[in-house]
Coordinates of C-alpha atoms and ligand atoms in Angstrom, one line a residue:
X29 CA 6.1 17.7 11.6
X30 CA 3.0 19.8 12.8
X31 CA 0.4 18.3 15.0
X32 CA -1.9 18.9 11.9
X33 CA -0.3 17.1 9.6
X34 CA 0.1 13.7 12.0
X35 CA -3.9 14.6 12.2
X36 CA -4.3 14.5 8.1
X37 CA -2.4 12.2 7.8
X38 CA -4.5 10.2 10.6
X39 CA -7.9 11.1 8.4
X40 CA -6.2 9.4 5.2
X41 CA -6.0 5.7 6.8
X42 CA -9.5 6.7 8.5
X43 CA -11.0 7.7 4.7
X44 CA -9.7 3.9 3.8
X45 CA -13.3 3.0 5.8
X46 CA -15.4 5.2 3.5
X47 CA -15.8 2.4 0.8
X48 CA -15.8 0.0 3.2
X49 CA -18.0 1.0 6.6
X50 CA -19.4 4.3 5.6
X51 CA -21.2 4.5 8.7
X52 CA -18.1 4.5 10.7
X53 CA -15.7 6.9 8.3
X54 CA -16.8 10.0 11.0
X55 CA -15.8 7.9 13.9
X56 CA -12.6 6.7 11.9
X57 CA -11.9 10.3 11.2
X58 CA -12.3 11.9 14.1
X59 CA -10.5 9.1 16.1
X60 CA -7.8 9.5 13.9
X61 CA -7.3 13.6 14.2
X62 CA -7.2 12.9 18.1
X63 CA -4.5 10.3 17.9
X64 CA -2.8 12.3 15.6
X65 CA -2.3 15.5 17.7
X66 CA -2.0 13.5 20.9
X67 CA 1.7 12.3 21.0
X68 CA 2.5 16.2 21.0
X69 CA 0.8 16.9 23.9
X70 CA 4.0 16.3 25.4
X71 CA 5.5 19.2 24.6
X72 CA 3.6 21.2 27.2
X73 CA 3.9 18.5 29.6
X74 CA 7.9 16.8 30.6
X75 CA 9.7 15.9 27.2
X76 CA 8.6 16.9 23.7
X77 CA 8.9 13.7 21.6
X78 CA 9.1 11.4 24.5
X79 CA 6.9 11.4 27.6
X80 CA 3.7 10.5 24.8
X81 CA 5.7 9.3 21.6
X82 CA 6.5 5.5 21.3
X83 CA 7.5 4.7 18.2
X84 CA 7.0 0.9 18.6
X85 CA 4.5 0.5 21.7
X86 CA 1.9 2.1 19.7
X87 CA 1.1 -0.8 17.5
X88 CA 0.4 -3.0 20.3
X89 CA -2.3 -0.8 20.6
X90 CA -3.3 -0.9 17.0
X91 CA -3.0 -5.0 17.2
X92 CA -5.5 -4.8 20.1
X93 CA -7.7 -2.1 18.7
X94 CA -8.5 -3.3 15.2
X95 CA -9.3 -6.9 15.8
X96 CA -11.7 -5.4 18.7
X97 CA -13.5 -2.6 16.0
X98 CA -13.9 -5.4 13.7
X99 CA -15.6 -8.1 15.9
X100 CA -17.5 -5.5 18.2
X101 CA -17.3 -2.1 15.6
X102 CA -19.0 0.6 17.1
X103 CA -18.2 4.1 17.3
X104 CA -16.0 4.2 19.8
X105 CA -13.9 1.1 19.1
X106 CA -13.5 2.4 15.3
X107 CA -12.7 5.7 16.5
X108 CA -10.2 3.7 19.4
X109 CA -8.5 1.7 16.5
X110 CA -7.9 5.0 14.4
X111 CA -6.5 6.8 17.4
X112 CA -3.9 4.3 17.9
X113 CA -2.9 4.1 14.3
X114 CA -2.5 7.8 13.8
X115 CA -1.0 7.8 17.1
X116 CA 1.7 5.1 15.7
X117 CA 2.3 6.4 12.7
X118 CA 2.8 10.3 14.1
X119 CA 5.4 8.7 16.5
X120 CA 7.5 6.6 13.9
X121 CA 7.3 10.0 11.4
X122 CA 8.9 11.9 13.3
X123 CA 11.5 10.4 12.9
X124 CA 11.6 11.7 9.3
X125 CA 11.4 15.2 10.5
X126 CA 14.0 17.7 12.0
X127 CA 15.6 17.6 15.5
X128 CA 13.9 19.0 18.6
X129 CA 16.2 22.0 19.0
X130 CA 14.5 25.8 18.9
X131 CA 15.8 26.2 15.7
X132 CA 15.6 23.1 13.9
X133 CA 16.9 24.4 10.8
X134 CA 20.1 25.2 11.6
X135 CA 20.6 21.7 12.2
X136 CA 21.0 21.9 15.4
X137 CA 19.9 18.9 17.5
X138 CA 20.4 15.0 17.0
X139 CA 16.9 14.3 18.8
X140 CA 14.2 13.1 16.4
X141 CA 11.9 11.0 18.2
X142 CA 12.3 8.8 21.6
X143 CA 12.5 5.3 21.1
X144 CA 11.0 3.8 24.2
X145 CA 11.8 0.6 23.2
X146 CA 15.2 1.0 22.6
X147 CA 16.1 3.2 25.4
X148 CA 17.6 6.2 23.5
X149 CA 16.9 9.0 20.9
X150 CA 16.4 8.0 16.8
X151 CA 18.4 10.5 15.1
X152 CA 16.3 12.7 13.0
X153 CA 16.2 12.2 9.4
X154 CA 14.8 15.2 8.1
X155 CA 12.7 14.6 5.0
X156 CA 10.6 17.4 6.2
X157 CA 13.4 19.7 7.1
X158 CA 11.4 20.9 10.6
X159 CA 8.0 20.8 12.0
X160 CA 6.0 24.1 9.9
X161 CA 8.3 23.8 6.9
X162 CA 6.9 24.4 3.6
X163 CA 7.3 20.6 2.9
X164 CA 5.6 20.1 5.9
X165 CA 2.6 22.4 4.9
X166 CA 2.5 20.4 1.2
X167 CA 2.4 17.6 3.1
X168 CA -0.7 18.9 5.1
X169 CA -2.2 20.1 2.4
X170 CA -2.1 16.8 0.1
X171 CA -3.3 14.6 3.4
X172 CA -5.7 16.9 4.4
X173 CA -7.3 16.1 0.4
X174 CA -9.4 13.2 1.2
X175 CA -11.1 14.9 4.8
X176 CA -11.7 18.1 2.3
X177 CA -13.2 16.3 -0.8
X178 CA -14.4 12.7 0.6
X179 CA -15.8 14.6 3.7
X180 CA -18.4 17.1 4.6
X181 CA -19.4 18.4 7.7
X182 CA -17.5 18.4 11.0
X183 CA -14.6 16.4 9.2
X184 CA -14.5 18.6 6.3
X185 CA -14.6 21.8 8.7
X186 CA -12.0 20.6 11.1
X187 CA -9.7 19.3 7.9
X188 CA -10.1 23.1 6.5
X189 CA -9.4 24.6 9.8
X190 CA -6.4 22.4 10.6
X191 CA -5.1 23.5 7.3
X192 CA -5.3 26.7 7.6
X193 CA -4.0 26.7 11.2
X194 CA -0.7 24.8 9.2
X195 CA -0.3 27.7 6.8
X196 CA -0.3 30.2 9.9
X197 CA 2.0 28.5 11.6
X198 CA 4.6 28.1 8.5
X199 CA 4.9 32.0 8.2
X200 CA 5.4 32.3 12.0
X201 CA 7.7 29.2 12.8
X202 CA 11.2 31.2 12.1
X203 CA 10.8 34.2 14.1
X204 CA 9.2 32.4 17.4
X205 CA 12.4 29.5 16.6
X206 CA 14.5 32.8 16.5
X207 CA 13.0 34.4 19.4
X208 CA 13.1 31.4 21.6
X209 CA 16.6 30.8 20.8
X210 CA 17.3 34.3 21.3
X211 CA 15.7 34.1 24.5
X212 CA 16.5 30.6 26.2
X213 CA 13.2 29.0 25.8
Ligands
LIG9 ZN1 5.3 14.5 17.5

């Protein structure tokens, strides 16, 4: 799944504060978009899926997190408890995306996500047949709903602008696949 998507789907959990700490849905939002790109940092750094995925060490995090933002919420430690959520729940949905290969839909690698924890890769299930799919864009584009219509400003910007980054990247994702494979990236 595309970095954007783990970041809607970060702002969804964060828009759950709206009705209940208005004041903090920015914080939650923006927390959330951070910890939902971050995990793929790693795929400039060592290993893509693994150096900054952890599909269960996460929600120790979020366990920590949540009880502090509730006791102590400012904007930090609401936008700390969202980052670890969206963080957790990009690195246990990739599991339900393609492999990790060049060309991920030909099938073509048995890597979904790293499991820390367990010491070895989860096998990818594919639900969202590889990252910049189409069902990966619908996906975007019904998570990125609530930062779009329950939003304005910075959140509704960066929501719009993630989104349309996602619908770029669909109609490129085959040919650089094809032209990495091609070339040994
Ligand atoms: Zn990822």
């Amino acid at each position: 799944m595309m970095s954007t998507t783990h970041a809607a789907v970060g702002v969804c959990f964060a828009a759950l504060a709206l009705p209940v700490a208005p004041e903090f849905a920015v914080p939650a939002a923006l927390g959330a978009i951070a910890g939902g790109i971050f995990p793929d940092l790693d795929v400039a750094v060592v290993a893509h899926r693994k150096t900054l995925h952890f599909p269960e060490h996460y929600w120790l995090a979020v366990l920590a997190a949540f009880p502090v933002a509730a006791v102590w919420p400012t904007d930090y430690t609401v936008a700390a408890a969202f980052f670890a959520l969206a963080a957790a729940v990009h690195s246990v949905s990739d599991m339900f995306g393609g492999g990790l290969g060049a060309r991920p839909w030909a099938n073509d690698d048995p890597r979904g996500v790293y499991s820390h924890y367990r010491g070895e890769w989860i096998r990818p299930r594919r639900w969202i047949p590889y990252d910049g799919s189409p069902r990966d864009l619908l996906v975007a584009a019904v998570c990125s709903l609530p930062g779009l219509l329950l939003y304005d400003g910075l959140v509704r910007n960066v929501s719009a602008a993630m989104l349309a980054i996602s619908a770029a990247y669909v109609v490129v994702r085959k040919p650089i696949g094809n032209f990495a494979a091609r070339h040994d990236l």
